[in-house]
C-alpha cells in the first residue's frame, strides 16, 4: 500500500476573553530626521479580540521589552492572564526540554507585577503564535508602506497608536463577523488585568565612575556629580533615559544616547571643581556649548577681557546650584546695565535679590504678659539720691 505523504497542517486555536496575548518583534525601515533607519517594532495582539498594538524602538533589548509591555498595558487598559513569546534572548535565558524555560529575573518581576504568566513557544513552531506573525505582515503592508517619515520616535509612535485604533474600528473580526475588532475589544477589556500604578521599567547594570566623573555604558559616557568620582554606581537603564544611583538614591539622570563615543554631560556636576580648578573653564568639555541665559553668556564674554576671568566666572557659576540659574541671570543683567561687570558686583546683586529683607511684623503682646497692677510714679528715691550727691559735693 502506497504511503500517503504528510502535508503541513495546523490545529485551529480558540481563546477565551482575556486569556492570552502574543508578542513578537519585527524590523521595519522608516525615515527619522531625514535619515533612513531600521527600527525594532514591538508587536502585541490580544488573542480573543484581535486588538493590536505596536511601538518602535532603536533596538531589541530588555529595557525596550519592559517599556513595550508597560505601554501596551496602558494602551489596552490591562493585560491578559498569559503572554506567548518566541523565545527572545532578552526574555528567555535558557531553553530546556519541552516547555521548560528559564526567564530573565527582571522580566519575571514585570510579569508578576502585571499578573500574567509567560509562555515560550516550541522553537521553530511559529504557528503557536500565528496571530502576531500575521500581524507583522499586515502592518508591514498597511502601516509601514509607503515609508513613514517623522522627526523622532515620539512622533512615529504616536502615528502607530493612531493607526492601530483606526484599523480596529474599520476591520471586521475574523470570527465574530458581525463585530468590528474594536467592538470585540470592548467586550474583552473588562476581562483584562489592570494595575493602577505603573511598573518602574528599567534594567540594571553595575559600573564604576571614573576620575573624570564619567560612567561608561554602551560605548557612551554619562556624567555624575563630582563627589561620586571613583565610586561604584548602579545604572538604571530605561528605554529612553539612564538614571544613575548610589546606594539606592538617584544622583544623575540623562537622556539616553544610541550613538557611539558620545559624551552626555551635565555642567552642574562639575561646578564644585571650579573653585580649585578655575582653569577648567578654558577647555573643559562639560562647559563647551553650555546653553546659558543670554545675560550670563554676555557677562562671560565681557569678563574674558580680564586676565583673571576664569576665577571670576567660576565664582559666578558656583552660585547657580545655590540660587538657581534665573537669579544668577538677573544679577548678571543688572551688572551689565550698570556697566560694572565683575564677580563682586554680580554676586552683590545676587545676594540682594535672594536675601531681600522682609517687612517686620509688630509682635503681638501676649495677654499673659499684661500687667495686672499698673506701676505708680514715685520720685522719692531719685530725690534722696540727688540730696546725697549734693551733700557729698559740699
Short mmCIF file of C-alpha atoms in Angstrom, two decimals:
data_model
loop_
_atom_site.label_atom_id
_atom_site.label_comp_id
_atom_site.label_asym_id
_atom_site.label_seq_id
_atom_site.Cartn_x
_atom_site.Cartn_y
_atom_site.Cartn_z
CA UNK A 1 0.00 0.00 0.00
CA UNK A 2 1.44 3.37 -1.03
CA UNK A 3 2.25 5.65 1.89
CA UNK A 4 0.46 9.00 1.77
CA UNK A 5 2.91 11.90 2.38
CA UNK A 6 2.19 14.18 5.32
CA UNK A 7 1.16 17.70 4.48
CA UNK A 8 1.66 20.83 6.55
CA UNK A 9 -1.40 21.22 8.75
CA UNK A 10 -2.33 23.05 11.92
CA UNK A 11 -4.91 22.81 14.68
CA UNK A 12 -7.24 25.83 14.86
CA UNK A 13 -6.96 27.68 18.15
CA UNK A 14 -9.62 29.44 20.21
CA UNK A 15 -9.02 31.82 23.12
CA UNK A 16 -11.33 32.96 25.88
CA UNK A 17 -11.87 36.57 26.87
CA UNK A 18 -8.72 37.95 28.50
CA UNK A 19 -6.94 34.59 28.25
CA UNK A 20 -3.77 35.40 26.28
CA UNK A 21 -1.80 37.89 24.23
CA UNK A 22 1.01 37.24 21.76
CA UNK A 23 4.25 39.21 21.43
CA UNK A 24 6.88 39.43 18.72
CA UNK A 25 9.50 41.76 17.24
CA UNK A 26 9.72 42.97 13.65
CA UNK A 27 12.28 45.09 11.81
CA UNK A 28 10.93 47.95 9.71
CA UNK A 29 12.59 50.68 7.64
CA UNK A 30 11.46 54.25 8.35
CA UNK A 31 12.84 57.74 7.89
CA UNK A 32 13.69 59.63 11.07
CA UNK A 33 15.07 63.18 10.98
CA UNK A 34 15.80 62.76 7.27
CA UNK A 35 17.78 59.51 7.58
CA UNK A 36 16.60 56.00 6.66
CA UNK A 37 16.95 53.71 9.66
CA UNK A 38 15.83 50.22 10.62
CA UNK A 39 13.74 50.23 13.78
CA UNK A 40 12.65 47.38 16.01
CA UNK A 41 8.88 47.23 16.42
CA UNK A 42 7.34 45.51 19.44
CA UNK A 43 4.04 43.93 18.35
CA UNK A 44 1.22 42.81 20.65
CA UNK A 45 -2.00 41.02 19.81
CA UNK A 46 -4.90 40.15 22.11
CA UNK A 47 -5.82 36.62 21.01
CA UNK A 48 -9.58 36.83 21.57
CA UNK A 49 -10.50 40.27 20.24
CA UNK A 50 -7.53 40.54 17.78
CA UNK A 51 -6.80 44.04 19.07
CA UNK A 52 -3.32 45.21 18.03
CA UNK A 53 -0.61 47.38 19.49
CA UNK A 54 2.87 48.18 18.21
CA UNK A 55 5.67 50.52 19.24
CA UNK A 56 9.03 51.30 17.61
CA UNK A 57 12.41 51.29 19.39
CA UNK A 58 16.02 51.77 18.35
CA UNK A 59 16.86 48.14 19.17
CA UNK A 60 15.69 44.92 20.84
CA UNK A 61 16.85 44.79 24.46
CA UNK A 62 15.43 44.11 27.89
CA UNK A 63 14.66 47.75 28.76
CA UNK A 64 12.74 48.07 25.46
CA UNK A 65 10.80 44.86 26.13
CA UNK A 66 9.83 46.11 29.58
CA UNK A 67 8.83 49.54 28.27
CA UNK A 68 6.75 47.96 25.49
CA UNK A 69 4.76 45.88 27.98
CA UNK A 70 4.12 48.91 30.19
CA UNK A 71 2.85 50.92 27.22
CA UNK A 72 0.78 48.01 25.90
CA UNK A 73 -0.87 47.70 29.32
CA UNK A 74 -1.72 51.41 29.26
CA UNK A 75 -2.97 51.24 25.66
CA UNK A 76 -5.21 48.21 26.19
CA UNK A 77 -6.24 49.19 29.70
CA UNK A 78 -4.78 45.95 31.09
CA UNK A 79 -3.09 42.71 30.03
CA UNK A 80 -4.22 39.12 29.65
CA UNK A 81 -3.50 36.26 32.04
CA UNK A 82 -0.93 34.69 29.71
CA UNK A 83 1.72 36.02 27.34
CA UNK A 84 3.01 33.93 24.42
CA UNK A 85 6.59 34.53 23.20
CA UNK A 86 9.01 33.17 20.62
CA UNK A 87 11.98 32.59 22.99
CA UNK A 88 13.61 36.03 22.64
CA UNK A 89 17.06 36.13 24.27
CA UNK A 90 16.11 39.22 26.26
CA UNK A 91 13.29 37.24 27.92
CA UNK A 92 14.35 33.56 27.84
CA UNK A 93 17.81 32.89 29.29
CA UNK A 94 17.72 29.08 28.87
CA UNK A 95 15.63 26.70 26.77
CA UNK A 96 15.05 23.34 28.44
CA UNK A 97 13.07 20.27 27.44
CA UNK A 98 9.56 20.77 26.22
CA UNK A 99 8.12 23.94 27.73
CA UNK A 100 10.82 24.24 30.39
CA UNK A 101 12.35 27.73 30.31
CA UNK A 102 14.46 29.99 32.48
CA UNK A 103 13.32 33.60 32.24
CA UNK A 104 15.16 36.83 32.88
CA UNK A 105 14.71 37.83 36.53
CA UNK A 106 13.75 41.44 35.78
CA UNK A 107 11.23 40.28 33.16
CA UNK A 108 9.66 37.94 35.71
CA UNK A 109 9.30 40.87 38.09
CA UNK A 110 7.40 42.65 35.32
CA UNK A 111 5.18 39.58 34.75
CA UNK A 112 4.48 39.28 38.47
CA UNK A 113 3.59 42.96 38.68
CA UNK A 114 1.07 42.76 35.80
CA UNK A 115 -0.07 39.25 36.83
CA UNK A 116 0.50 37.40 33.56
CA UNK A 117 2.20 34.05 33.02
CA UNK A 118 4.84 33.98 30.26
CA UNK A 119 4.77 31.01 27.90
CA UNK A 120 7.50 30.37 25.32
CA UNK A 121 6.70 28.64 22.04
CA UNK A 122 8.38 25.48 20.82
CA UNK A 123 11.46 26.58 18.83
CA UNK A 124 10.69 26.96 15.10
CA UNK A 125 6.96 26.45 15.76
CA UNK A 126 5.71 29.84 14.61
CA UNK A 127 2.13 28.62 14.30
CA UNK A 128 1.87 28.70 18.11
CA UNK A 129 1.79 32.50 17.85
CA UNK A 130 0.45 32.74 14.34
CA UNK A 131 -1.79 35.72 15.08
CA UNK A 132 1.04 38.11 15.85
CA UNK A 133 3.16 36.77 12.98
CA UNK A 134 0.30 37.53 10.60
CA UNK A 135 0.00 40.94 12.23
CA UNK A 136 3.66 41.66 11.41
CA UNK A 137 2.96 41.00 7.71
CA UNK A 138 -0.26 43.01 7.73
CA UNK A 139 1.28 46.01 9.48
CA UNK A 140 4.26 45.94 7.14
CA UNK A 141 1.94 46.19 4.14
CA UNK A 142 -0.71 48.54 5.51
CA UNK A 143 1.12 50.71 8.06
CA UNK A 144 4.78 50.94 7.00
CA UNK A 145 4.07 51.33 3.27
CA UNK A 146 4.65 53.91 1.94
CA UNK A 147 7.74 54.56 4.05
CA UNK A 148 6.95 56.53 7.19
CA UNK A 149 8.79 59.83 7.69
CA UNK A 150 8.91 61.51 11.09
CA UNK A 151 11.25 63.74 13.08
CA UNK A 152 11.71 61.35 16.02
CA UNK A 153 10.47 58.22 17.75
CA UNK A 154 7.81 60.10 19.71
CA UNK A 155 6.05 61.26 16.53
CA UNK A 156 6.45 57.84 14.92
CA UNK A 157 4.91 56.00 17.88
CA UNK A 158 2.03 58.47 18.16
CA UNK A 159 1.26 57.70 14.50
CA UNK A 160 1.44 53.93 15.09
CA UNK A 161 -1.00 54.12 18.01
CA UNK A 162 -3.40 56.15 15.88
CA UNK A 163 -3.19 53.59 13.09
CA UNK A 164 -3.93 50.71 15.48
CA UNK A 165 -7.11 52.46 16.60
CA UNK A 166 -8.19 53.25 13.03
CA UNK A 167 -7.70 49.67 11.88
CA UNK A 168 -9.53 48.28 14.90
CA UNK A 169 -12.56 50.45 14.17
CA UNK A 170 -12.59 49.66 10.45
CA UNK A 171 -11.70 45.94 10.32
CA UNK A 172 -14.21 43.17 10.88
CA UNK A 173 -13.40 40.45 13.40
CA UNK A 174 -12.37 37.25 11.52
CA UNK A 175 -14.63 35.01 13.68
CA UNK A 176 -17.34 37.32 15.02
CA UNK A 177 -18.17 38.77 11.62
CA UNK A 178 -20.97 40.91 12.98
CA UNK A 179 -18.44 42.82 15.12
CA UNK A 180 -15.51 45.05 14.35
CA UNK A 181 -12.23 44.37 16.14
CA UNK A 182 -12.89 47.47 18.24
CA UNK A 183 -16.32 46.21 19.31
CA UNK A 184 -14.85 42.80 20.20
CA UNK A 185 -12.13 44.55 22.16
CA UNK A 186 -14.70 46.48 24.19
CA UNK A 187 -16.17 43.15 25.26
CA UNK A 188 -12.75 41.75 26.19
CA UNK A 189 -11.46 44.82 28.03
CA UNK A 190 -13.32 44.08 31.34
CA UNK A 191 -11.51 40.72 31.48
CA UNK A 192 -8.03 42.24 31.34
CA UNK A 193 -5.94 42.54 34.50
CA UNK A 194 -5.40 46.22 35.29
CA UNK A 195 -2.75 47.76 37.55
CA UNK A 196 -3.46 51.24 38.88
CA UNK A 197 0.20 52.22 39.08
CA UNK A 198 2.93 51.65 36.52
CA UNK A 199 5.87 49.29 36.79
CA UNK A 200 9.24 51.05 37.14
CA UNK A 201 10.53 49.74 33.85
CA UNK A 202 14.30 49.58 33.95
CA UNK A 203 17.07 47.02 33.74
CA UNK A 204 20.25 47.48 35.78
CA UNK A 205 23.99 47.48 35.19
CA UNK A 206 26.80 47.95 37.69
CA UNK A 207 29.58 50.41 36.84
CA UNK A 208 32.38 52.43 38.47
CA UNK A 209 32.54 56.18 37.97
CA UNK A 210 35.89 57.32 36.58
CA UNK A 211 38.10 60.07 37.99
CA UNK A 212 36.59 62.34 35.32
CA UNK A 213 33.14 61.76 36.88
CA UNK A 214 32.06 59.59 33.95
CA UNK A 215 30.05 56.39 33.82
CA UNK A 216 30.51 54.36 30.62
CA UNK A 217 27.54 52.49 29.19
CA UNK A 218 27.25 51.03 25.67
CA UNK A 219 30.17 52.96 24.13
CA UNK A 220 28.95 56.30 25.53
CA UNK A 221 29.87 58.30 28.64
CA UNK A 222 27.49 59.93 31.11
CA UNK A 223 28.41 62.34 33.90
CA UNK A 224 27.76 62.06 37.64
CA UNK A 225 28.26 64.73 40.35
CA UNK A 226 31.97 65.09 41.10
CA UNK A 227 31.63 63.81 44.67
CA UNK A 228 30.87 60.33 43.27
CA UNK A 229 34.06 60.02 41.21
CA UNK A 230 35.67 56.62 41.76
CA UNK A 231 32.60 55.12 43.42
CA UNK A 232 30.55 52.12 42.37
CA UNK A 233 27.17 53.09 40.93
CA UNK A 234 24.06 51.36 39.62
CA UNK A 235 22.85 52.33 36.15
CA UNK A 236 19.09 52.04 35.77
CA UNK A 237 18.54 51.58 32.06
CA UNK A 238 15.18 52.78 30.71
CA UNK A 239 14.14 52.71 27.06
CA UNK A 240 14.81 56.44 26.64
CA UNK A 241 16.98 57.51 29.58
CA UNK A 242 19.59 56.46 32.12
CA UNK A 243 19.29 57.07 35.85
CA UNK A 244 22.47 56.64 37.90
CA UNK A 245 22.01 55.70 41.54
CA UNK A 246 24.35 55.33 44.53
CA UNK A 247 23.19 53.22 47.49
CA UNK A 248 19.69 53.22 46.00
CA UNK A 249 19.47 57.02 45.70
CA UNK A 250 19.30 58.67 42.28
CA UNK A 251 22.18 61.11 41.74
CA UNK A 252 22.01 61.76 37.97
CA UNK A 253 19.59 61.39 35.05
CA UNK A 254 20.34 61.70 31.33
CA UNK A 255 18.53 61.24 28.05
CA UNK A 256 19.87 58.03 26.55
CA UNK A 257 22.16 58.13 23.52
CA UNK A 258 22.24 55.31 20.97
CA UNK A 259 25.32 56.60 19.16
CA UNK A 260 28.94 55.72 19.84
CA UNK A 261 31.72 57.65 21.57
CA UNK A 262 29.36 60.42 22.74
CA UNK A 263 29.70 62.37 25.98
CA UNK A 264 26.43 63.25 27.70
CA UNK A 265 27.49 65.72 30.38
CA UNK A 266 25.72 67.95 32.88
CA UNK A 267 27.92 71.03 33.59
CA UNK A 268 26.36 71.36 37.05
CA UNK A 269 28.04 68.07 38.01
CA UNK A 270 31.45 69.73 37.62
CA UNK A 271 30.86 73.18 39.15
CA UNK A 272 32.25 72.31 42.63
CA UNK A 273 35.59 71.55 40.96
CA UNK A 274 35.92 75.08 39.59
CA UNK A 275 36.76 76.57 42.99
CA UNK A 276 40.02 74.58 42.90
CA UNK A 277 40.46 74.37 39.14
CA UNK A 278 39.06 77.53 37.52
CA UNK A 279 41.31 76.93 34.52
CA UNK A 280 38.93 74.12 33.53
CA UNK A 281 36.70 76.80 32.03
CA UNK A 282 39.21 77.21 29.17
CA UNK A 283 38.89 73.74 27.64
CA UNK A 284 36.57 71.80 29.94
CA UNK A 285 34.31 69.59 27.81
CA UNK A 286 31.27 69.99 30.13
CA UNK A 287 31.36 73.78 29.73
CA UNK A 288 31.69 73.86 25.95
CA UNK A 289 28.43 74.66 24.16
CA UNK A 290 26.70 75.08 27.54
CA UNK A 291 23.31 76.66 26.93
CA UNK A 292 23.23 79.58 29.36
CA UNK A 293 20.84 82.56 29.60
CA UNK A 294 21.89 85.44 27.36
CA UNK A 295 22.85 87.67 30.30
CA UNK A 296 25.24 85.09 31.79
CA UNK A 297 26.79 84.39 28.39
CA UNK A 298 27.22 88.14 27.79
CA UNK A 299 28.85 88.59 31.20
CA UNK A 300 31.16 85.65 30.39
CA UNK A 301 32.26 87.32 27.13
CA UNK A 302 32.88 90.66 28.87
CA UNK A 303 34.93 89.05 31.66
CA UNK A 304 37.16 87.26 29.15
CA UNK A 305 38.91 90.59 28.60
CA UNK A 306 40.42 90.31 32.11
CA UNK A 307 43.38 88.12 32.99
CA UNK A 308 41.56 86.53 35.93
CA UNK A 309 38.31 85.98 34.07
CA UNK A 310 38.26 82.26 34.83
CA UNK A 311 38.41 82.84 38.61
CA UNK A 312 35.70 85.49 38.44
CA UNK A 313 33.47 83.38 36.22
CA UNK A 314 33.91 80.26 38.33
CA UNK A 315 32.70 82.22 41.37
CA UNK A 316 29.60 83.35 39.47
CA UNK A 317 28.82 79.88 38.12
CA UNK A 318 29.27 78.34 41.57
CA UNK A 319 26.24 80.33 42.71
CA UNK A 320 23.92 78.55 40.24
CA UNK A 321 23.36 75.39 42.34
CA UNK A 322 22.72 77.57 45.42
CA UNK A 323 20.41 80.23 44.00
CA UNK A 324 19.27 78.96 40.61
CA UNK A 325 20.04 79.86 37.01
CA UNK A 326 17.32 82.51 36.81
CA UNK A 327 18.56 84.51 39.82
CA UNK A 328 22.17 84.47 38.59
CA UNK A 329 20.96 85.58 35.16
CA UNK A 330 19.10 88.55 36.65
CA UNK A 331 22.18 89.55 38.69
CA UNK A 332 24.32 89.49 35.53
CA UNK A 333 21.71 91.56 33.70
CA UNK A 334 21.76 94.23 36.42
CA UNK A 335 25.57 94.40 36.34
CA UNK A 336 25.53 94.75 32.56
CA UNK A 337 23.03 97.61 32.78
CA UNK A 338 25.34 99.38 35.26
CA UNK A 339 28.36 98.68 33.02
CA UNK A 340 30.15 97.23 36.02
CA UNK A 341 30.62 93.59 35.13
CA UNK A 342 32.80 91.76 37.63
CA UNK A 343 32.21 88.92 40.04
CA UNK A 344 31.95 91.15 43.13
CA UNK A 345 29.23 93.33 41.61
CA UNK A 346 27.28 90.37 40.22
CA UNK A 347 27.42 88.42 43.50
CA UNK A 348 26.43 91.55 45.42
CA UNK A 349 23.36 91.94 43.21
CA UNK A 350 22.62 88.25 43.65
CA UNK A 351 22.73 88.44 47.44
CA UNK A 352 20.40 91.42 47.40
CA UNK A 353 17.98 89.51 45.19
CA UNK A 354 17.88 86.34 47.26
CA UNK A 355 18.21 87.94 50.67
CA UNK A 356 15.78 90.85 50.30
CA UNK A 357 14.64 91.90 53.79
CA UNK A 358 11.04 91.17 54.60
CA UNK A 359 8.83 93.71 56.37
CA UNK A 360 8.99 93.00 60.07
CA UNK A 361 5.70 92.30 61.72
CA UNK A 362 4.88 94.03 65.01
CA UNK A 363 4.97 91.31 67.62
CA UNK A 364 1.69 90.72 69.40
CA UNK A 365 1.86 91.09 73.20
CA UNK A 366 0.55 88.05 74.91
CA UNK A 367 -2.34 88.54 77.32
CA UNK A 368 -0.35 86.58 79.89
CA UNK A 369 2.28 89.38 79.92
CA UNK A 370 -0.20 92.20 80.61
CA UNK A 371 0.45 94.00 83.95
CA UNK A 372 -2.32 93.45 86.45
CA UNK A 373 -1.11 96.24 88.83
CA UNK A 374 -0.03 99.36 86.92
CA UNK A 375 3.20 100.95 88.24
CA UNK A 376 2.95 104.05 90.49
CA UNK A 377 5.20 107.03 89.80
CA UNK A 378 7.47 107.54 92.86
CA UNK A 379 10.31 110.07 92.61
CA UNK A 380 11.32 109.92 96.29
CA UNK A 381 14.21 107.53 95.60
CA UNK A 382 15.59 109.93 92.98
CA UNK A 383 15.23 112.89 95.36
CA UNK A 384 17.19 111.02 98.05
CA UNK A 385 19.93 110.16 95.59
CA UNK A 386 20.19 113.80 94.47
CA UNK A 387 20.38 115.06 98.06
CA UNK A 388 23.20 112.59 98.85
CA UNK A 389 25.16 113.79 95.81
CA UNK A 390 24.73 117.44 96.80
CA UNK A 391 25.88 116.76 100.37
CA UNK A 392 28.94 114.92 99.09
CA UNK A 393 29.80 117.82 96.83
CA UNK A 394 29.87 120.18 99.77
#
